[in-house]
Amino acid sequence: MHLRIRLTCRKYEIWALSFFSLVTGLYVLHFSLALILVNKEVPQTRGMLYPRESETREVRSLDGIWNFVRSDQANPTQGVRDEWYTKDLSQSRPTIPMPVPASYNDITTDNLRDHVGTVWYDRKFFVPRSWSKNQRIWLRFGSVHYEAFVWINGQKVVKHEIGHLPFEAEVTDILNYGAENRITVMCDNALIQTTVPQGKITEVPNDNGMTIIQSYTFDFFNYAGIHRSVHLYTTPRTFIEEVEVTTALSENNSVGEVFYSVSVNGSAANEAINVLNIQANLYDKEGAKVANTTSDGKLDGCLKLTGVKPWWPYLMHPEPGYLYELEIKLLAANEELLDVYRLKVGLRTLSWNKSQFLINGKPVYFRGFGRHEDSDIRGKGLDNALMVRDFNLLKWIGANAYRTSHYPYSEESMQFADQHGIMIIDECPSVDTENYSQELLGKHKSSLEQLIHRDRNHPSVVMWSIANEPRTASMNADSYFELVANFTRSLDKTRPITAAIAVPYTQDKSGRHLDIISFNRYNAWYSNTGRLDMVTQNVIDEATAWNKQYNKPVIMSEYGADTLEGLHMTPAYVWSEEFQEEVFARHFKAFDQLRKKGWFIGEFVWNFADFKTAQSYTRVGGNKKGVFTRSRQPKAAAHLLRKRYFALGRDLDQCQFPEDLFTYIADLIS
């Protein structure tokens, strides 16, 4: 029997070794390296600004219907060996149409859903002849899960590992201008013990011989494919490569400052750095210029404005999510305009201590959800209609925050959160982390570096989550998460760090490295199933123990119960809508008592909406813990939660109740 897995970053060079050798090798690797973790450098992301058109930039989408081929599971490297990327895929294998962006798993009616290994995409496109004139052309992917290899006209242009994060490559010298081009993508969904997230691959007998099985411990489906948009975009030869923004407010929030730092591309630009200028302009929501500055010979500066409108979370202010537009102009010494880039900026401050988290000097109480990017047919593919619907539901229910469980969400959804004042706990793809090793540590850190580089300018991002339910009782968890947490702080000191912990507080070895303690617990569901009389005090006792252990603010980051839409049982019984309501109500009692202690700062329901999981006899079509169905319709608990979230908003932030919050029953005044 052979177990086919990826052995090195240069995958497809070696794929097969015996099962015994693999197990022995991993055993030795774990115990010889995990105990001596070294804080090695990881590659630093460059560029990657979200593609936006301006006077100096053009953007073209490559979204649409691509051609698609799956590799044989028993021969995943055939396409590389036979060089499928040198010609149309249809000349190597019969192709089928595949939408981009989308997960490929649920599109067809055959067993593509459970395919393990590589798949191939290609399509043709034209590039305007005008693009060949004194500019650079970039190819950018919003996300491919899990690993991607990309060719243009038969030439390899980029390889990227770790899904849910963008990557790009310059293709200026590879394109055919005023002519047809071909893009080919090989995507691999295989997860092993050194990928982020982790998984295992086994080869088992079936009715016709052998089959390859992908397994993982996390409780959501391993959707794969080109999940987010693909763009071509242009920049000038000398262009704005990086923009980093931080903000500050005066003590009374009346004066604001926007600090910007710009990087210009390439060695040629760096040699000419003293003859480049930055002109920065700040515009309010109505388009009026409210601040401007010119940084002669420097690529950083500060914009100061009075009468500032701070960025506030939803329901904490009558005008939440206020955004200014920052315009960055790169000028030559002779005032020639070289490049222009614009981005939205929210002015706000974050601070935290041993008992509170504050935004703009005001204490925050988080009320929200864990979520998933997940929908019928599209899987984890970007869907703008679904995104808008989800944000409508978040505001309808009165939530002010969510956690990007358990991976980075689309850049478009981050922008939407900025606009609507929804706070985000931004989580990297490390879920159920175990079997700590040097290679895993490097990829874990790389996932955080890419995430922070992508999302550092979003005012909605208020916290970094470095893992979900890691095995922090392990002997090696202490040193591992110390390195991960310290690395995260080295990248951004303006936001606190957390992780959603599932082990008991008596066993955890990660909490001392965090700024805020988040814990997941499913009272009356996974523990003491059905016992509604064993919820409230258990929650109070555990939250109190976490705070006593670490003397830090505490959030309950997951609680809930699976609920089958339309199942009603009185008295409440597991899986019924009544049971989900009762579970919530018992938690609400605990949360209200904990809030009075001062250090309990948030409650997050698991989950926002039902989502797909791997097949299991414990899952009826997926995880049903959503307060909304997978088609985004409310269960009974959604209405209960809505009343609570708006009641908290009124009591804590003096927001107004929606007119339809309480249904008219009777006028009892005679």
XYZ file of C-alpha atoms in Angstrom:
670
model
C 0.000 0.000 0.000
C 1.241 3.474 -0.785
C 0.241 6.788 0.694
C 0.518 9.680 -1.736
C 1.200 13.008 -0.100
C 3.186 16.125 -0.699
C 6.607 15.824 0.891
C 8.267 19.176 0.191
C 7.438 22.641 -1.077
C 8.823 21.444 -4.444
C 5.887 19.137 -4.723
C 5.261 16.695 -7.500
C 8.943 15.727 -7.432
C 8.228 12.836 -5.034
C 4.778 11.485 -4.211
C 4.939 7.924 -2.947
C 6.458 6.203 0.058
C 5.314 3.343 2.227
C 2.794 3.907 4.970
C 5.157 2.496 7.569
C 7.976 4.785 6.526
C 5.713 7.803 6.587
C 4.388 7.149 10.070
C 7.889 6.450 11.372
C 9.280 9.573 9.713
C 6.561 11.837 11.085
C 7.013 10.359 14.553
C 10.743 11.104 14.486
C 10.185 14.524 12.939
C 7.654 15.507 15.591
C 9.748 14.546 18.574
C 13.104 15.675 17.230
C 12.127 19.097 15.860
C 9.003 20.248 17.686
C 10.905 20.485 20.943
C 13.519 22.796 19.431
C 11.554 25.375 17.459
C 13.657 28.108 15.876
C 12.324 31.584 15.176
C 13.237 31.699 11.484
C 12.411 34.535 9.109
C 9.497 34.112 6.707
C 9.171 35.739 3.274
C 7.671 39.245 3.380
C 4.827 40.123 1.034
C 5.375 43.011 -1.372
C 2.771 45.031 -3.215
C -0.654 43.360 -3.390
C -2.677 46.579 -3.241
C -6.296 45.836 -4.100
C -6.720 46.444 -7.866
C -8.388 49.818 -8.388
C -8.634 51.934 -11.497
C -7.295 55.477 -11.524
C -5.855 58.016 -13.961
C -2.760 55.813 -14.208
C -4.162 52.297 -13.770
C -6.538 50.006 -15.651
C -8.196 46.854 -14.320
C -9.660 43.989 -16.350
C -11.516 40.988 -14.903
C -10.806 37.427 -16.041
C -13.848 36.073 -14.177
C -16.278 33.939 -16.132
C -16.510 30.397 -17.479
C -13.155 28.624 -17.687
C -12.286 25.165 -19.022
C -11.738 22.505 -16.360
C -10.060 19.105 -16.083
C -9.545 16.897 -13.055
C -6.390 14.810 -12.760
C -6.547 11.114 -12.032
C -6.274 10.717 -8.268
C -3.810 7.883 -8.757
C -1.676 9.975 -11.131
C -1.837 13.612 -9.932
C 1.447 14.687 -11.524
C 0.586 13.585 -15.055
C -0.388 17.082 -16.187
C 2.955 18.492 -15.100
C 4.957 15.672 -16.673
C 2.971 15.860 -19.913
C 3.109 19.675 -19.912
C -0.613 20.304 -20.246
C 0.126 23.996 -19.703
C 1.879 24.306 -23.086
C -1.359 23.969 -25.072
C -5.109 24.159 -24.627
C -6.313 21.730 -21.941
C -8.850 20.379 -24.426
C -5.952 18.929 -26.434
C -4.890 16.821 -23.440
C -8.209 15.834 -21.878
C -11.935 16.452 -22.446
C -12.858 19.650 -20.567
C -16.009 20.815 -18.839
C -17.113 24.425 -18.181
C -16.328 25.745 -14.697
C -17.327 29.124 -13.216
C -14.679 31.407 -11.739
C -14.908 32.448 -8.964
C -16.483 29.396 -7.304
C -15.593 26.205 -5.525
C -15.639 23.388 -8.066
C -16.948 20.730 -5.661
C -20.729 21.202 -5.962
C -20.952 22.313 -9.598
C -21.198 18.913 -11.303
C -23.417 15.897 -10.635
C -20.635 13.327 -10.321
C -18.111 12.661 -7.537
C -16.034 15.791 -8.157
C -17.127 16.894 -4.686
C -14.765 14.455 -2.973
C -11.900 14.633 -5.478
C -8.477 14.713 -3.792
C -5.457 16.160 -5.545
C -4.961 18.365 -8.574
C -7.386 19.974 -11.006
C -6.662 22.215 -13.990
C -8.258 25.382 -15.360
C -7.578 27.385 -18.498
C -9.092 30.145 -20.634
C -8.173 32.520 -23.467
C -8.101 36.307 -23.216
C -6.932 39.303 -25.211
C -4.688 42.119 -24.044
C -5.100 45.561 -25.685
C -2.269 46.691 -27.918
C -2.238 49.970 -25.956
C -1.101 48.123 -22.808
C 2.335 47.536 -24.327
C 3.290 51.196 -23.996
C 5.539 52.084 -21.070
C 3.624 50.304 -18.313
C 3.680 47.105 -16.311
C 1.014 44.396 -16.320
C 0.103 42.295 -13.296
C -1.924 39.117 -12.876
C -3.676 38.879 -9.510
C -5.708 36.106 -7.845
C -7.931 36.895 -4.863
C -7.652 33.293 -3.626
C -7.019 29.759 -4.855
C -7.424 26.911 -2.392
C -5.174 25.299 -1.398
C -2.098 25.564 -3.639
C -1.814 27.078 -7.098
C 0.594 26.941 -10.037
C -0.024 29.462 -12.825
C 1.251 29.603 -16.403
C 0.754 32.280 -19.076
C 1.304 31.156 -22.664
C 3.107 28.089 -21.371
C 5.486 29.986 -19.072
C 5.234 29.508 -15.318
C 4.628 32.879 -13.649
C 3.762 32.161 -10.015
C 3.254 29.494 -7.360
C 1.344 30.148 -4.153
C 0.509 28.088 -1.094
C -2.156 28.786 1.567
C -5.720 29.386 0.430
C -7.927 32.394 1.178
C -5.124 34.888 0.528
C -4.233 36.865 -2.617
C -1.144 36.517 -4.776
C 0.107 38.154 -7.948
C 2.899 38.194 -10.521
C 4.150 40.615 -13.121
C 3.435 39.306 -16.629
C 4.558 42.317 -18.689
C 7.141 40.418 -20.730
C 5.063 37.252 -21.188
C 1.849 38.629 -22.697
C 1.005 38.891 -26.369
C -0.258 42.462 -26.919
C -3.090 42.970 -29.348
C -3.350 39.193 -29.589
C -4.724 36.123 -27.828
C -3.221 34.730 -24.609
C -3.831 31.593 -22.576
C -3.811 31.288 -18.783
C -3.504 27.858 -17.168
C -3.921 27.117 -13.456
C -3.246 23.910 -11.579
C -4.944 23.787 -8.175
C -4.309 21.216 -5.455
C -6.646 20.758 -2.482
C -4.568 18.179 -0.572
C -3.936 18.947 3.107
C -1.246 17.253 5.202
C 0.294 17.815 8.626
C 2.473 20.705 7.477
C -0.185 22.663 5.579
C -2.317 25.443 7.073
C -4.878 24.113 7.847
C -3.724 20.599 8.534
C -5.110 17.325 7.224
C -4.191 13.737 6.417
C -4.330 11.637 3.273
C -4.770 7.874 3.312
C -5.171 5.232 0.612
C -7.870 2.679 1.344
C -9.469 -0.171 -0.576
C -12.774 0.300 -2.388
C -14.963 -1.913 -4.570
C -12.743 -1.335 -7.594
C -9.298 -1.305 -6.037
C -7.946 1.633 -4.042
C -9.051 5.186 -3.382
C -7.426 8.227 -1.808
C -9.218 9.802 1.159
C -8.653 13.302 2.528
C -9.448 13.631 6.231
C -9.260 16.574 8.605
C -10.470 17.379 12.092
C -11.958 20.809 11.388
C -15.735 20.929 11.068
C -16.275 22.553 7.677
C -15.968 21.286 4.124
C -12.601 21.563 2.376
C -13.949 23.458 -0.625
C -11.373 24.084 -3.356
C -10.846 25.926 -6.606
C -10.378 29.503 -7.799
C -12.452 31.036 -5.022
C -12.101 34.736 -5.726
C -11.746 37.052 -8.677
C -8.867 37.011 -11.150
C -7.681 40.368 -12.471
C -5.213 41.825 -14.905
C -4.202 45.351 -14.012
C -1.690 47.922 -15.165
C 0.660 50.227 -13.312
C 3.173 52.785 -14.585
C 6.821 51.709 -14.739
C 7.439 53.611 -11.509
C 4.421 53.031 -9.296
C 3.014 53.021 -5.791
C 3.733 49.526 -4.483
C 2.752 49.813 -0.813
C 0.532 52.104 1.244
C 0.373 51.662 5.012
C -2.035 53.800 7.038
C -2.461 54.354 10.777
C -4.714 56.886 12.484
C -4.919 58.803 15.744
C -7.554 60.912 17.490
C -7.263 63.599 20.114
C -8.552 62.898 23.612
C -11.982 64.322 22.816
C -12.035 62.809 19.299
C -12.272 66.245 17.661
C -8.908 66.240 15.888
C -7.739 63.387 13.695
C -4.434 62.397 12.159
C -3.790 60.049 9.245
C -0.226 58.773 9.054
C 0.739 57.278 5.715
C 3.830 55.470 4.505
C 4.352 54.742 0.822
C 6.772 52.388 -0.904
C 7.733 52.766 -4.539
C 8.671 49.766 -6.647
C 12.004 48.456 -7.804
C 15.637 49.396 -7.562
C 15.379 52.053 -10.271
C 12.751 53.880 -8.265
C 14.772 53.534 -5.084
C 17.798 55.089 -6.752
C 15.610 58.025 -7.739
C 13.890 58.222 -4.371
C 15.124 61.756 -3.670
C 13.465 63.120 -6.781
C 10.045 61.618 -6.046
C 7.319 63.396 -4.106
C 4.090 62.251 -2.526
C 1.030 64.466 -2.634
C -1.644 63.192 -0.250
C -5.231 64.437 -0.223
C -8.017 63.443 2.139
C -11.669 63.735 1.089
C -14.787 63.372 3.210
C -17.860 61.348 2.269
C -19.283 64.241 0.265
C -16.103 64.540 -1.790
C -14.809 67.742 -0.181
C -11.067 67.958 0.402
C -10.491 68.240 4.156
C -6.702 67.860 4.379
C -3.691 67.711 2.115
C 0.085 67.650 2.292
C 3.104 67.234 0.048
C 6.016 65.156 1.260
C 8.953 66.589 -0.670
C 11.687 63.983 -1.001
C 9.896 61.714 1.489
C 7.406 58.916 0.997
C 5.564 59.298 4.284
C 3.690 62.011 6.096
C 0.710 63.034 8.206
C -2.659 64.561 7.348
C -4.326 66.474 10.176
C -7.960 67.545 10.255
C -10.262 69.177 12.766
C -13.927 68.404 13.211
C -13.131 64.798 12.364
C -15.827 62.159 12.057
C -14.405 59.041 13.722
C -15.056 55.501 12.506
C -17.535 53.959 14.931
C -18.959 50.431 15.066
C -22.585 49.790 14.139
C -25.059 50.934 16.823
C -22.338 52.723 18.823
C -22.961 55.982 16.915
C -25.718 57.432 14.696
C -23.279 57.459 11.735
C -21.278 54.225 11.961
C -18.569 53.209 9.541
C -17.635 56.732 8.423
C -14.920 56.582 5.783
C -12.694 59.197 4.207
C -10.922 58.694 0.890
C -7.146 58.966 0.876
C -5.665 59.923 -2.490
C -1.953 59.231 -2.963
C -0.237 60.870 -5.942
C 3.322 59.964 -6.875
C 5.054 62.900 -8.559
C 8.411 63.292 -10.273
C 10.673 66.226 -9.454
C 9.237 68.142 -12.422
C 5.696 67.622 -10.999
C 4.903 64.994 -13.641
C 2.171 62.677 -12.357
C 3.588 59.142 -12.215
C 0.895 57.181 -10.358
C -2.343 57.608 -8.405
C -3.861 55.209 -5.874
C -6.930 55.738 -3.676
C -8.196 53.850 -0.654
C -10.812 54.300 2.046
C -9.655 55.302 5.523
C -11.495 55.173 8.840
C -10.115 57.284 11.703
C -10.278 55.430 14.984
C -8.129 54.416 17.934
C -7.911 51.053 19.674
C -6.716 50.404 23.191
C -6.977 47.580 25.695
C -6.008 46.738 29.246
C -6.548 43.916 31.718
C -10.322 44.362 31.755
C -11.470 46.360 28.719
C -11.251 46.818 24.975
C -11.878 50.399 23.857
C -12.500 52.072 20.525
C -12.070 55.849 20.394
C -11.778 55.734 24.187
C -15.166 54.046 24.661
C -15.495 50.492 26.063
C -16.744 47.931 23.546
C -18.999 44.965 24.233
C -18.812 42.577 21.283
C -22.022 40.923 20.172
C -21.830 38.887 17.026
C -21.055 35.598 15.349
C -18.593 33.114 14.113
C -19.245 32.798 10.400
C -18.240 30.919 7.266
C -17.890 31.840 3.629
C -20.266 29.115 2.481
C -23.308 28.832 0.258
C -25.149 26.313 -1.850
C -23.539 25.466 -5.223
C -20.843 28.189 -4.993
C -19.210 26.762 -1.870
C -16.641 29.328 -0.765
C -16.652 31.197 -4.065
C -17.060 34.973 -3.945
C -20.738 35.885 -4.317
C -21.549 39.593 -4.132
C -25.292 39.018 -3.802
C -24.750 36.698 -0.836
C -22.285 39.130 0.750
C -24.779 42.001 0.588
C -27.521 39.759 1.986
C -25.288 38.692 4.894
C -24.483 42.266 5.854
C -28.168 43.149 5.702
C -28.856 40.299 8.116
C -25.994 41.309 10.419
C -27.469 44.785 10.724
C -31.038 43.472 10.978
C -30.080 41.303 13.951
C -28.081 44.061 15.689
C -24.639 42.444 15.577
C -21.601 44.705 15.760
C -18.865 42.123 15.051
C -17.906 38.758 13.648
C -14.869 36.504 13.570
C -13.537 35.325 10.193
C -13.683 31.734 11.304
C -11.499 30.027 10.296
C -9.593 31.754 7.496
C -9.342 35.197 5.884
C -12.541 36.285 4.133
C -12.663 38.084 0.795
C -11.207 41.550 0.425
C -14.606 42.720 -0.789
C -16.234 41.615 2.468
C -13.549 43.465 4.455
C -14.350 46.628 2.508
C -18.061 46.091 3.188
C -17.375 45.738 6.919
C -15.469 49.039 6.821
C -18.456 50.737 5.212
C -21.052 49.309 7.608
C -19.151 49.623 10.880
C -18.940 45.894 11.570
C -15.906 45.017 13.699
C -13.851 42.003 12.633
C -11.706 39.593 14.580
C -9.475 38.585 11.679
C -8.405 34.935 11.852
C -5.632 33.148 9.966
C -6.270 29.660 8.481
C -4.702 27.771 11.396
C -7.488 25.576 12.768
C -7.143 22.562 15.093
C -3.356 23.090 15.067
C -1.427 20.047 16.309
C 1.762 18.055 15.669
C 3.853 21.202 15.996
C 6.934 21.294 13.781
C 9.394 23.786 12.345
C 7.836 23.557 8.876
C 4.327 24.077 10.239
C 5.521 27.067 12.273
C 6.962 28.678 9.153
C 3.725 28.317 7.208
C 1.638 29.439 10.178
C 3.723 32.613 10.456
C 3.574 33.126 6.697
C -0.232 32.927 6.762
C -0.300 35.652 9.419
C 2.201 37.811 7.545
C 0.106 37.637 4.377
C -3.103 38.286 6.310
C -1.774 41.314 8.185
C -0.160 42.727 5.053
C -3.509 42.439 3.250
C -5.792 43.751 6.018
C -3.689 46.189 8.063
C -5.420 49.287 6.628
C -8.991 48.194 7.384
C -10.586 50.107 10.291
C -13.041 47.218 10.752
C -10.202 44.873 11.752
C -9.840 45.319 15.498
C -8.124 42.098 16.554
C -5.943 39.314 15.125
C -6.840 35.699 15.898
C -3.788 33.479 15.510
C -5.617 30.131 15.685
C -8.919 28.368 16.247
C -9.098 25.519 18.757
C -5.377 24.675 18.653
C -4.253 21.738 20.751
C -2.803 24.022 23.410
C -2.593 21.329 26.067
C 0.311 19.822 24.123
C 3.771 19.959 25.665
C 5.071 22.048 22.750
C 2.191 24.531 22.510
C 3.827 27.015 24.895
C 6.948 27.689 22.845
C 5.071 27.378 19.539
C 2.444 30.010 20.339
C 4.958 32.269 22.024
C 6.788 32.446 18.696
C 3.553 32.918 16.727
C 2.220 35.649 19.053
C 5.499 37.551 19.179
C 5.789 37.382 15.405
C 2.267 38.791 15.051
C 3.080 41.693 17.387
C 6.214 42.438 15.378
C 3.988 43.007 12.351
C 1.289 45.085 14.073
C 1.335 46.532 17.571
C -1.875 48.534 17.100
C -4.286 45.603 17.563
C -4.597 42.970 20.306
C -4.037 39.264 19.702
C -6.401 36.453 20.594
C -7.063 32.795 19.734
C -10.239 30.747 20.115
C -9.292 28.140 22.723
C -11.221 24.917 23.305
C -9.074 23.060 25.862
C -9.861 23.540 29.588
C -8.148 26.490 31.246
C -6.271 24.088 33.523
C -4.506 22.532 30.505
C -4.003 25.541 28.213
C -0.454 26.727 27.497
C -1.201 29.561 25.042
C -3.252 32.110 26.997
C -0.283 33.835 28.599
C 0.911 34.877 25.128
C -2.440 36.494 24.172
C -3.878 39.932 24.899
C -7.504 38.802 25.055
C -8.768 35.341 26.014
C -11.404 33.799 23.752
C -12.874 30.398 24.557
C -15.279 28.010 22.785
C -17.642 25.784 24.748
C -20.849 23.932 23.871
C -22.731 23.432 27.106
C -25.867 21.289 26.719
C -24.657 20.144 23.297
C -21.232 18.457 23.163
C -21.064 18.391 26.954
C -24.071 17.451 29.120
C -26.194 17.028 26.002
C -29.749 18.230 26.479
C -29.187 19.450 30.045
C -30.409 23.030 29.934
C -30.073 23.202 33.724
C -26.283 22.832 33.362
C -25.529 25.864 31.188
C -25.633 29.173 33.053
C -23.444 28.374 36.040
C -20.968 26.404 33.930
C -20.463 29.417 31.646
C -20.034 31.771 34.608
C -17.569 29.444 36.318
C -15.435 28.826 33.227
C -15.262 32.465 32.123
C -14.337 33.469 35.658
C -11.630 30.805 35.783
C -10.100 32.033 32.504
C -9.981 35.582 33.838
C -8.506 34.482 37.161
C -5.892 32.368 35.358
C -4.605 35.156 33.064
C -6.035 38.457 34.377
C -7.122 39.499 30.880
C -10.416 40.390 29.160
C -12.514 37.354 28.228
C -14.800 36.663 25.256
C -16.974 33.603 24.738
C -16.128 33.094 21.085
C -18.378 30.100 20.376
C -21.545 28.624 21.868
C -24.651 27.136 20.287
C -26.634 24.070 19.288
C -27.522 22.333 16.025
C -31.084 23.107 14.981
C -33.165 21.574 12.236
C -35.297 24.247 10.619
C -38.971 23.566 11.241
C -38.492 20.956 13.989
C -40.582 22.015 16.991
C -40.802 20.124 20.286
C -42.167 21.157 23.670
C -40.605 20.708 26.134
C -37.412 21.665 24.329
C -35.477 18.733 22.867
C -32.104 18.628 21.085
C -32.195 19.668 17.406
C -35.493 21.538 17.858
C -35.855 25.279 17.362
C -37.117 25.545 20.935
C -33.932 23.925 22.212
C -31.710 26.408 20.366
C -33.720 29.287 21.860
C -33.393 27.823 25.348
C -29.640 27.278 24.963
C -29.277 30.920 23.958
C -31.440 32.170 26.825
C -29.426 30.219 29.427
C -26.220 31.721 28.017
C -27.739 35.209 28.068
C -28.275 34.899 31.832
C -24.626 33.985 32.304
C -23.400 36.794 30.043
C -25.393 39.431 31.912
C -23.909 38.338 35.225
C -20.411 38.235 33.725
C -20.708 41.717 32.171
C -21.164 43.166 35.636
C -17.704 41.921 36.576
C -16.140 44.350 34.090
C -13.713 42.014 32.303
C -16.189 40.004 30.195
C -16.307 41.841 26.872
C -18.178 39.794 24.284
C -20.445 36.993 23.138
C -20.263 35.273 19.735
C -22.877 32.756 18.597
C -21.757 29.773 16.571
C -22.931 30.114 13.839
C -24.327 32.869 11.658
C -25.727 30.421 9.054
C -25.780 26.677 8.440
C -22.817 25.420 6.419
C -21.483 22.354 4.614
C -19.192 19.852 6.355
C -17.617 16.550 5.430
C -20.089 13.669 5.407
C -20.879 12.417 8.907
C -23.707 10.631 10.674
C -23.672 13.495 13.227
C -24.355 16.061 10.485
C -27.658 16.257 8.596
C -26.502 17.914 5.381
C -23.866 19.893 7.266
C -23.530 21.889 10.467
C -26.940 23.259 11.509
C -25.876 25.595 14.308
C -26.768 28.672 12.270
C -29.398 31.117 13.454
C -30.040 31.495 9.724
C -30.450 28.626 7.296
C -27.915 28.095 4.545
C -30.292 30.018 2.257
C -30.152 32.913 4.773
C -33.646 32.667 6.281
C -34.114 33.103 10.047
C -34.778 30.325 12.511
C -36.762 31.141 15.641
C -33.576 31.858 17.610
C -32.679 34.673 15.203
C -35.638 36.710 16.451
C -34.686 36.048 20.085
C -31.083 37.042 19.390
C -32.222 40.178 17.587
C -34.109 41.353 20.663
C -31.061 40.745 22.843
C -28.535 42.444 20.576
C -30.657 45.569 20.197
C -31.401 45.594 23.944
C -27.648 45.535 24.573
C -27.179 48.296 22.006
C -29.770 50.439 23.723
C -28.437 49.864 27.238
C -24.728 50.149 26.418
C -24.656 52.567 23.478
C -28.069 54.277 23.570
C -29.077 53.092 20.086
C -32.706 53.140 18.966
C -34.910 50.055 18.710
C -36.113 49.166 15.190
C -39.843 49.802 14.814
C -40.519 46.149 13.954
C -38.545 44.650 16.838
C -41.600 43.883 18.962
C -44.812 42.621 17.387
C -47.997 44.384 18.437
C -50.138 42.186 20.688
C -52.781 44.268 22.488
C -53.511 47.688 23.932
C -54.052 46.895 27.590
C -54.703 50.482 28.684
C -58.416 51.064 29.126
